[in-house]
Amino acid sequence: MAEKVQEKKEIVRKEVEAEQLFTEFKEHSVADFFKKNKQMLGLSGKQRTLTTIIHELVTNSLDACEEAGILPEIEVSLSELGSEYYEISVVDNGPGIPEDKVASALGKLLAGTKFHRLVQTRGQQGIGVSGIILLSQMTTGKPTKVISGTNKGKTVSLEIAIDSKTNTPKVTDKHYLDNKFKGLALKCKFKDLIYKKGQNSIDEYLRRTAIANPHLTLQFQDPQGEITKYTRTVNKLPNIPTAVKPHPRGVTVDEMLTYARHGSARKVNSFLTSTFDRFGQTAVDNIQKLVHFDLNKDPRALSWEEAEDLIKAIKQTKFIAPSTDNLVPIGEDHIKKSLKAIVEPEFLCVVTRKPTVYQGGYAFQVEAGVAYGGKAGRLVSVEKIKDKKEVVIEEVRASEIIRYANKAPLLFDAGGCAITKTVESVDWKRYGVSNFDNSPITVFVNLISVHIPYTSAGKSAVSDDSDIVNEIKLALMDVSRKVGIYIIEKKREEEKKEKKKVFAKYAPYVVEALVHTTGEKNKDLLLKNLSNMVLEKLKMEEAGVKAPEDDVVEDDSITEEEEFEE
Ligand SMILES: Nc1ncnc2c1ncn2[C@@H]1O[C@H](COP(=O)(O)OP(=O)(O)OP(=O)(O)O)[C@@H](O)[C@H]1O
Ligand SMILES: [Mg+2]
């Protein structure tokens, strides 16, 4: 039978006119954009989303308290309303938000007090809390309850939602409260979240927050009503970080034009010296020789080509490295105090490096610490075989790396973070830690900068800039060398004890044998001579052991340059 072949009809496509295509043209608000792309804000994954929510609210409270000069007290509580359905409440004793600003600060994306300044704060973009309020209404349809109290104003209570089409706040149920309250209290509901304890939990996030903020008193109530409280170990606020001017080496043509159009200077030369860090008259004179226009012209009249010319000239001019005195580290003593109180280690060593700069013109500083023994590291369950038959679960301590950017813990994307990679690149065996992964060790690293180079908008990992990596490496070498000396000393003491124990056990038998072979009857004398011999041997062994610091060489290719070279 002849096969019936069905011929495919060729579709001839007609060109579609632009006018027809553009009937679909629409503008979108930033709120609509983040509604579709919430993963960009770290709001993906049920557990990660919950931790990110807490992170955004707690970092805001800390930033606000520190800026206002108030020792922070923060209360976080989580209640379970149903399956994967939670209510989160965060209350702080900060300055509060003035009544006329509260709705737009919290209910409008890309609005806040920090984006336009180059200052070392935890928040930078103005999308943290508003992204959280958006997520709450997206998953529950409910607004966020807010109470704000300032020193001068009344205590105001209101509900805030965001109109995502226009990126504007929608306020309902606004009223005043009689009882005086100062600070900010937020209560919001979320669906599709999971709360569990462990490495990436809120509990861990808050523990790490307490470690890096010794001036903070923090309380957390979990859904079972269990309360964990961290009481401040330091009664002094950190110095207030000041805003810095941008360094000329980091500026692009587009930024140059934006600064020029919005500044108040009348001439390009005074605009340069007043807008940028380290821009003196010598640099202006040098640049005048290199550019093809008069630096006395009005900065607002600068063309794109002239701005390009200016940037090219800046690249050929020498500038002193950016100022670094606006960074505020936690400080060695303060880190020690909180690690001692929270981690309770056997041995602790912390270093705060001097500030320096990375390419792009931003100042940064690294702090590192190693806590060893005691409650250092994290608890993990392992299966062990008891008496060669029974399998039992035992809890042991394994190493942990606690990463921070501007004192805020980084919990996720550990593998892609420059901090993790640098800690893992350390040859821990050289420092007496024979099995790093399974050792009771907490490695602490805090990176501070007016501009942290995150790998993405989710702000959970630092990108591997070589200057930053080198500084972390130097800090870690310093602390691990000290912990190495401690561990080796400790091992030596243990071995000595063990040898003494063995000697004590067998010495009477050796003495008996000596009585028989030598005929010497004075057992006490034999024992005394034998002990002296053993002690002498142990002392000789001790003198022969090499300290780890002898073979550690600092990488002298990393120098602190006075001159900031591109
Ligand atoms: N607890 C608080 N107390 C006082 N002001 C606050 C508080 N939380 C937020 N704000 C104000 O609201 C603004 C917006 O907060 P939001 O978290 O959205 O952005 P941000 O903190 O500036 O930057 P980021 O997006 O990086 O978090 C802040 O800049 C601050 O002015
Ligand atoms: Mg914020």
XYZ file of C-alpha atoms and ligand atoms in Angstrom:
598
model
C 0.000 0.000 0.000
C 1.357 3.335 -0.988
C 2.272 5.512 1.983
C 0.360 8.701 2.348
C 2.862 11.464 2.608
C 1.579 14.603 4.245
C 3.285 17.613 2.860
C 4.249 20.293 5.380
C 2.884 23.652 4.475
C 5.514 26.339 4.588
C 4.384 29.315 6.628
C 5.279 32.539 5.005
C 5.858 35.196 7.711
C 4.820 38.736 7.023
C 6.786 41.638 8.416
C 5.105 43.183 11.480
C 5.129 46.949 11.577
C 6.855 48.722 14.467
C 3.607 50.592 15.245
C 1.848 47.290 15.810
C 4.654 45.896 17.991
C 4.681 49.009 20.100
C 1.008 48.792 21.036
C 2.421 46.581 23.861
C 4.781 49.318 25.070
C 4.500 49.981 28.829
C 6.595 51.616 31.497
C 7.267 49.706 34.720
C 7.994 50.940 38.170
C 10.991 49.755 40.167
C 8.545 48.083 42.572
C 7.061 46.063 39.711
C 10.559 45.082 38.654
C 11.530 43.748 42.082
C 8.161 42.035 42.443
C 9.169 39.896 39.472
C 12.835 39.648 40.452
C 12.738 39.291 44.209
C 15.668 36.840 44.118
C 17.860 39.853 43.302
C 17.151 41.111 46.827
C 18.122 37.785 48.387
C 14.440 36.873 48.700
C 14.545 33.359 47.270
C 14.408 30.020 49.038
C 12.140 29.600 52.051
C 14.831 29.693 54.716
C 17.053 32.250 53.019
C 14.107 34.642 52.566
C 13.355 34.523 56.284
C 16.986 35.264 57.189
C 17.137 38.102 54.639
C 14.002 39.697 56.137
C 15.566 39.681 59.606
C 18.843 40.961 58.146
C 17.192 43.952 56.452
C 15.243 44.949 59.556
C 18.072 44.446 62.059
C 20.708 46.245 59.950
C 18.336 49.211 59.607
C 17.873 49.361 63.380
C 21.623 49.200 63.978
C 22.404 51.867 61.353
C 19.725 54.171 62.794
C 20.817 53.743 66.437
C 24.495 54.241 65.660
C 23.858 57.326 63.574
C 21.664 58.809 66.307
C 24.182 58.019 69.061
C 21.953 55.529 70.887
C 23.198 52.217 72.358
C 21.012 49.777 70.384
C 18.457 47.495 71.972
C 16.629 45.315 69.485
C 13.886 42.762 70.045
C 13.072 40.265 67.322
C 10.215 37.819 67.550
C 8.806 35.227 65.248
C 5.399 33.588 65.597
C 3.979 30.791 63.515
C 0.485 31.611 62.207
C 0.029 28.490 60.070
C 1.907 26.175 57.768
C 4.836 28.132 56.304
C 3.055 31.280 57.539
C 4.823 33.584 60.016
C 4.607 36.977 61.653
C 7.841 38.845 62.282
C 8.225 41.728 64.678
C 11.321 43.890 65.109
C 11.374 46.685 67.693
C 14.281 49.073 68.246
C 15.053 51.943 70.613
C 16.480 54.113 67.802
C 15.606 57.666 66.755
C 12.389 56.634 64.951
C 11.358 58.190 61.624
C 9.637 61.626 61.517
C 5.897 61.322 60.847
C 6.086 63.056 57.439
C 8.872 60.737 56.191
C 7.852 57.378 57.604
C 5.608 56.330 54.699
C 8.099 57.110 51.929
C 11.155 55.783 53.842
C 9.453 52.407 54.314
C 6.883 52.244 51.504
C 8.876 53.374 48.489
C 11.726 51.478 46.846
C 14.993 53.328 46.276
C 14.254 55.919 48.939
C 16.279 56.466 52.090
C 18.982 58.455 53.806
C 22.042 56.428 52.756
C 22.280 55.881 48.955
C 23.657 59.289 48.021
C 26.462 59.281 50.627
C 29.811 57.469 50.578
C 29.692 56.369 54.181
C 30.342 53.063 55.942
C 26.792 51.970 56.783
C 25.259 48.506 56.569
C 22.438 49.674 54.301
C 23.265 51.473 51.080
C 20.550 51.222 48.455
C 17.167 52.197 49.897
C 15.461 48.939 48.915
C 15.918 46.839 52.050
C 12.830 47.420 54.184
C 10.599 48.464 51.270
C 11.458 45.185 49.506
C 10.368 43.365 52.684
C 7.055 45.258 52.889
C 6.463 44.436 49.208
C 7.147 40.740 49.836
C 4.770 40.706 52.805
C 1.885 42.095 50.750
C 2.770 39.822 47.801
C 2.512 36.671 49.901
C -0.333 37.601 52.296
C -2.131 40.602 50.766
C -1.638 42.413 54.077
C 0.034 45.746 54.899
C 2.881 46.128 57.431
C 2.085 47.595 60.859
C 4.464 50.359 61.884
C 4.867 52.369 65.073
C 7.315 55.251 64.998
C 8.227 57.524 67.865
C 10.738 60.380 67.736
C 12.024 62.654 70.507
C 10.103 65.655 69.248
C 7.040 64.158 67.572
C 4.033 62.124 68.663
C 3.982 58.340 68.602
C 2.310 57.433 65.339
C 0.846 54.079 64.373
C 0.055 53.251 60.755
C -0.232 50.471 58.219
C 1.898 50.677 55.071
C 1.568 48.891 51.742
C 3.191 49.747 48.406
C 1.349 50.559 45.187
C 3.690 48.638 42.929
C 2.411 50.301 39.741
C 3.598 53.704 40.917
C 6.136 52.735 43.621
C 4.311 54.884 46.177
C 3.215 54.109 49.750
C -0.427 53.382 50.617
C -1.140 54.360 54.237
C -4.128 53.072 56.201
C -5.302 53.132 59.834
C -3.073 56.043 60.809
C -3.568 57.176 64.404
C -1.608 58.479 67.379
C -0.791 56.486 70.493
C -0.996 57.935 73.997
C 1.918 56.016 75.450
C 5.308 57.511 74.655
C 7.553 55.263 72.574
C 10.833 56.166 70.916
C 12.171 54.018 68.114
C 10.691 51.986 65.314
C 8.511 48.894 65.585
C 7.534 46.841 62.538
C 5.234 43.860 62.351
C 4.721 42.001 59.071
C 3.301 38.672 57.927
C 4.751 36.330 55.303
C 3.777 33.059 53.640
C 6.055 30.456 52.036
C 8.752 30.673 54.695
C 10.418 27.935 56.693
C 11.924 28.429 60.125
C 14.514 25.890 61.186
C 17.563 25.999 63.406
C 21.058 25.382 62.075
C 23.739 26.982 59.988
C 21.641 29.367 57.864
C 19.005 30.104 60.487
C 17.870 33.353 62.066
C 19.340 32.080 65.341
C 22.769 31.860 63.698
C 22.346 35.210 61.953
C 21.544 36.912 65.264
C 24.374 35.145 67.117
C 26.815 36.449 64.511
C 25.269 39.924 64.674
C 25.851 39.935 68.438
C 29.492 38.853 67.962
C 30.262 41.738 65.577
C 28.306 44.330 67.565
C 29.471 44.144 71.180
C 27.563 47.368 71.973
C 24.241 45.725 71.073
C 21.678 44.130 73.372
C 19.607 41.734 71.317
C 16.720 39.473 72.149
C 15.113 36.800 70.002
C 11.897 34.933 70.720
C 11.400 31.885 68.499
C 7.979 30.416 67.527
C 8.085 28.072 70.559
C 8.421 31.086 72.844
C 12.031 30.314 73.713
C 14.041 33.485 74.334
C 17.739 33.966 73.514
C 19.324 37.127 74.829
C 22.712 38.636 74.041
C 23.651 41.370 76.483
C 26.111 44.024 75.362
C 29.709 43.526 76.509
C 30.752 47.075 75.613
C 28.939 50.178 76.869
C 30.382 52.530 74.293
C 29.066 53.337 70.849
C 31.428 52.925 67.909
C 32.708 56.211 66.463
C 30.449 57.599 63.818
C 31.756 56.932 60.306
C 31.968 60.088 58.225
C 31.066 60.511 54.575
C 33.950 60.575 52.097
C 34.313 62.384 48.817
C 34.840 60.166 45.773
C 38.470 59.620 44.746
C 39.253 60.927 41.224
C 40.680 57.560 40.155
C 37.337 55.803 40.642
C 35.141 58.235 38.711
C 33.641 57.488 35.267
C 32.771 59.970 32.485
C 29.074 59.691 33.231
C 29.580 60.263 36.972
C 31.861 63.216 36.245
C 29.100 64.861 34.197
C 26.452 64.157 36.835
C 28.602 65.710 39.594
C 29.409 68.674 37.310
C 25.730 69.365 36.500
C 24.541 69.160 40.093
C 27.354 70.918 41.941
C 27.429 74.572 42.981
C 30.971 75.447 41.790
C 31.259 78.051 39.038
C 34.470 76.820 37.408
C 35.690 73.333 36.516
C 38.904 73.801 38.525
C 37.121 74.656 41.780
C 34.517 71.971 41.026
C 37.334 69.373 40.855
C 39.023 70.437 44.088
C 35.762 70.697 46.036
C 34.074 67.522 44.747
C 36.869 64.963 44.851
C 39.101 63.563 47.539
C 42.845 64.413 47.255
C 42.351 66.846 44.331
C 44.785 69.708 44.973
C 46.058 72.666 42.957
C 49.091 70.685 41.661
C 46.752 68.125 40.097
C 44.618 70.924 38.586
C 47.721 72.576 37.061
C 48.885 69.276 35.630
C 45.465 68.509 34.172
C 45.215 71.946 32.559
C 48.338 71.047 30.547
C 46.759 67.783 29.366
C 43.165 68.754 28.461
C 42.042 70.685 25.370
C 39.728 73.173 27.088
C 40.020 75.901 29.706
C 39.409 74.682 33.270
C 37.871 78.083 34.066
C 34.728 77.127 32.172
C 31.367 76.495 33.835
C 31.135 72.828 34.913
C 27.463 72.753 33.837
C 28.589 73.442 30.245
C 31.004 70.504 30.181
C 30.428 68.304 27.102
C 30.742 64.516 27.014
C 33.959 64.806 24.958
C 35.438 67.274 27.460
C 34.548 64.990 30.353
C 36.269 62.121 28.525
C 39.308 64.347 28.042
C 39.265 65.136 31.770
C 39.080 61.470 32.809
C 41.979 60.644 30.451
C 44.052 63.413 32.054
C 43.130 62.211 35.564
C 44.444 58.747 34.647
C 47.812 60.292 33.757
C 48.030 62.299 36.983
C 49.371 61.093 40.318
C 47.063 61.307 43.330
C 47.623 60.434 46.946
C 45.707 57.288 47.932
C 42.127 57.899 49.171
C 41.692 58.991 52.791
C 41.119 56.039 55.052
C 40.322 57.781 58.337
C 36.565 57.568 57.810
C 36.382 53.827 58.430
C 35.257 52.545 61.807
C 36.413 49.012 62.612
C 34.986 47.051 65.547
C 38.456 46.950 67.125
C 40.537 44.092 68.499
C 39.488 44.525 72.148
C 35.798 44.698 71.335
C 35.862 41.638 69.069
C 37.731 39.742 71.775
C 35.143 40.701 74.388
C 32.194 39.440 72.373
C 33.910 36.295 71.074
C 34.919 35.489 74.659
C 31.343 35.985 75.893
C 29.578 34.185 73.043
C 32.040 31.559 71.766
C 33.836 30.955 75.101
C 36.986 29.626 73.418
C 40.077 28.203 75.037
C 42.316 30.460 72.941
C 41.553 33.632 71.067
C 43.494 35.889 68.794
C 42.237 38.951 66.887
C 43.844 41.483 64.580
C 42.583 44.722 63.030
C 44.710 45.632 59.998
C 45.467 49.192 58.975
C 43.066 50.644 56.404
C 44.112 50.587 52.762
C 42.496 51.001 49.317
C 41.374 48.743 46.520
C 41.219 49.475 42.820
C 38.406 51.852 42.026
C 39.477 54.202 44.795
C 37.631 52.929 47.858
C 39.175 52.605 51.299
C 38.710 49.322 53.133
C 39.932 47.568 56.258
C 40.061 43.945 57.371
C 39.640 42.451 60.840
C 40.247 38.776 61.499
C 40.122 36.510 64.495
C 40.535 32.854 65.347
C 38.821 31.286 68.335
C 39.957 27.764 69.195
C 38.598 25.125 71.568
C 35.798 25.596 74.112
C 32.555 26.289 72.252
C 34.372 27.420 69.089
C 33.171 25.996 65.789
C 29.708 24.640 65.132
C 28.034 21.537 66.506
C 27.488 18.756 63.993
C 25.976 15.315 64.470
C 28.057 12.368 63.363
C 27.328 8.640 63.353
C 29.753 6.545 65.379
C 29.946 2.796 65.915
C 29.993 1.910 69.602
C 31.474 -1.375 70.838
C 31.920 -2.482 67.215
C 28.160 -2.963 66.703
C 25.824 -0.223 67.868
C 25.505 2.977 65.760
C 25.203 6.074 67.925
C 24.803 9.752 67.028
C 27.369 11.989 68.649
C 27.653 15.776 68.592
C 31.127 17.054 67.733
C 32.567 20.459 66.902
C 33.519 21.332 63.313
C 35.137 24.479 61.979
C 33.068 27.541 61.003
C 33.920 30.636 59.006
C 31.933 33.675 60.082
C 31.969 36.369 57.391
C 30.939 40.012 57.771
C 30.647 43.063 55.539
C 30.449 46.315 57.497
C 29.723 44.275 60.644
C 26.659 42.585 59.079
C 26.871 38.759 58.859
C 27.009 37.126 55.426
C 25.321 33.738 55.698
C 24.705 32.640 52.125
C 26.714 32.039 48.922
C 29.754 31.103 51.032
C 31.417 29.226 48.167
C 31.472 32.258 45.892
C 32.796 34.647 48.530
C 36.382 35.950 48.554
C 36.452 35.621 52.361
C 35.653 31.881 52.342
C 38.069 31.228 49.490
C 40.889 33.027 51.310
C 40.270 31.217 54.622
C 40.230 27.902 52.763
C 43.458 28.750 50.963
C 45.329 28.969 54.290
C 47.580 25.957 54.911
C 46.110 25.249 58.350
C 48.315 22.171 58.876
C 51.268 24.528 59.053
C 49.607 26.103 62.081
C 48.976 22.881 63.958
C 45.386 22.388 62.699
C 45.785 18.994 61.067
C 42.153 18.651 59.973
C 40.637 22.134 59.577
C 37.100 20.994 58.697
C 36.800 18.852 61.818
C 38.445 21.161 64.335
C 36.807 23.261 67.078
C 37.657 26.529 65.388
C 35.785 29.736 64.554
C 37.404 31.968 61.954
C 36.048 35.516 62.039
C 36.574 37.982 59.152
C 35.030 41.461 58.938
C 35.508 43.595 55.835
C 34.623 47.255 56.170
C 34.404 49.837 53.411
C 32.304 52.746 52.193
C 31.670 50.546 49.180
C 31.703 46.776 49.647
C 32.216 45.040 46.284
C 29.400 42.480 46.565
C 29.071 39.795 43.912
C 25.340 40.596 43.462
C 22.468 42.816 44.678
C 21.594 40.099 47.237
C 24.676 41.322 49.189
C 25.721 37.894 50.484
C 29.232 37.445 49.072
C 32.269 39.636 48.428
C 33.924 39.525 45.000
C 37.581 38.527 44.799
C 39.372 41.812 44.358
C 43.085 41.073 44.647
C 43.826 43.930 47.106
C 41.061 42.738 49.418
C 42.139 39.098 49.163
C 45.742 40.052 50.015
C 44.687 41.993 53.109
C 42.496 39.108 54.328
C 45.431 36.763 53.737
C 47.806 38.923 55.791
C 45.300 39.237 58.633
C 44.721 35.469 58.673
C 48.451 34.711 58.596
C 48.906 36.867 61.658
C 46.163 35.250 63.730
C 46.695 31.686 62.565
C 50.389 31.889 63.421
C 49.478 32.773 67.006
C 46.846 30.075 67.280
C 49.400 27.655 65.783
C 51.863 28.390 68.573
C 49.113 27.732 71.121
C 47.981 24.462 69.528
C 51.503 23.086 69.173
C 52.327 24.075 72.766
C 49.130 22.401 73.936
C 49.858 19.193 71.997
C 53.354 19.133 73.456
C 51.979 19.480 76.992
C 49.500 16.672 76.361
C 52.205 14.406 74.985
C 54.384 15.174 77.995
C 51.533 14.326 80.353
C 50.899 11.103 78.459
C 54.564 10.113 78.636
C 54.662 10.865 82.377
C 51.557 8.728 82.825
C 53.159 5.817 80.966
C 56.312 6.229 83.042
C 54.345 6.253 86.311
C 52.573 3.085 85.221
C 55.641 1.084 84.242
C 58.336 2.536 86.515
C 57.661 0.114 89.452
C 58.128 -2.878 87.076
C 61.355 -1.429 85.691
C 62.607 -0.844 89.251
C 61.788 -4.486 90.140
C 63.722 -5.668 87.102
C 66.664 -3.421 88.016
C 66.720 -4.821 91.563
C 67.103 -8.289 90.053
C 69.703 -7.407 87.419
C 71.864 -4.932 89.369
C 71.457 -6.226 92.911
C 70.801 -2.642 94.098
C 68.312 -2.882 96.981
C 67.412 0.839 97.336
C 64.226 0.972 95.278
C 63.631 4.670 96.091
C 67.021 5.616 94.715
C 66.430 3.603 91.554
C 63.029 5.262 91.064
C 64.496 8.739 91.658
C 67.313 8.196 89.131
C 64.895 6.782 86.613
C 62.556 9.815 87.001
C 65.458 12.207 86.517
C 66.439 10.398 83.337
C 62.899 10.632 81.951
C 62.540 14.311 82.855
C 65.882 15.065 81.204
C 64.729 13.250 78.048
C 61.440 15.223 77.966
C 63.302 18.517 78.351
C 65.598 17.627 75.463
C 62.635 16.746 73.271
C 61.026 20.069 74.121
C 64.126 22.019 73.122
C 64.211 20.213 69.786
C 60.659 21.200 68.670
C 60.511 24.017 66.168
C 57.977 26.815 66.727
C 55.673 27.394 63.752
C 56.460 31.118 63.494
C 60.001 30.295 62.362
C 58.926 29.123 58.984
C 56.199 31.684 58.252
C 57.249 34.390 55.840
C 55.111 37.474 55.242
C 54.300 38.055 51.605
C 56.349 41.164 50.992
C 54.899 41.595 47.505
C 51.977 43.198 49.330
C 53.065 46.630 50.399
C 51.175 49.628 51.645
C 51.692 52.093 48.846
C 51.639 55.791 49.594
C 50.900 56.445 45.968
C 47.611 55.093 44.623
C 48.520 53.400 41.360
C 45.910 52.189 38.932
N 14.754 51.224 62.216
C 14.874 52.393 61.590
N 14.986 53.560 62.288
C 15.100 54.756 61.649
N 15.104 54.900 60.306
C 14.977 53.799 59.559
C 14.844 52.486 60.144
N 14.703 51.604 59.143
C 14.765 52.292 57.998
N 14.928 53.607 58.219
C 15.016 54.670 57.201
O 14.405 54.166 56.033
C 15.303 54.229 54.918
C 15.027 53.098 53.980
O 15.464 51.864 54.524
P 15.897 50.694 53.539
O 16.251 49.513 54.342
O 14.833 50.523 52.514
O 17.170 51.279 52.781
P 18.649 51.537 53.310
O 18.816 50.943 54.663
O 18.910 52.989 53.141
O 19.542 50.723 52.240
P 19.491 49.125 51.915
O 18.550 48.968 50.778
O 20.880 48.808 51.488
O 19.029 48.461 53.148
C 16.685 54.231 55.530
O 17.638 54.843 54.658
C 16.452 55.034 56.815
O 16.505 56.405 56.528
Mg 18.320 48.936 54.987
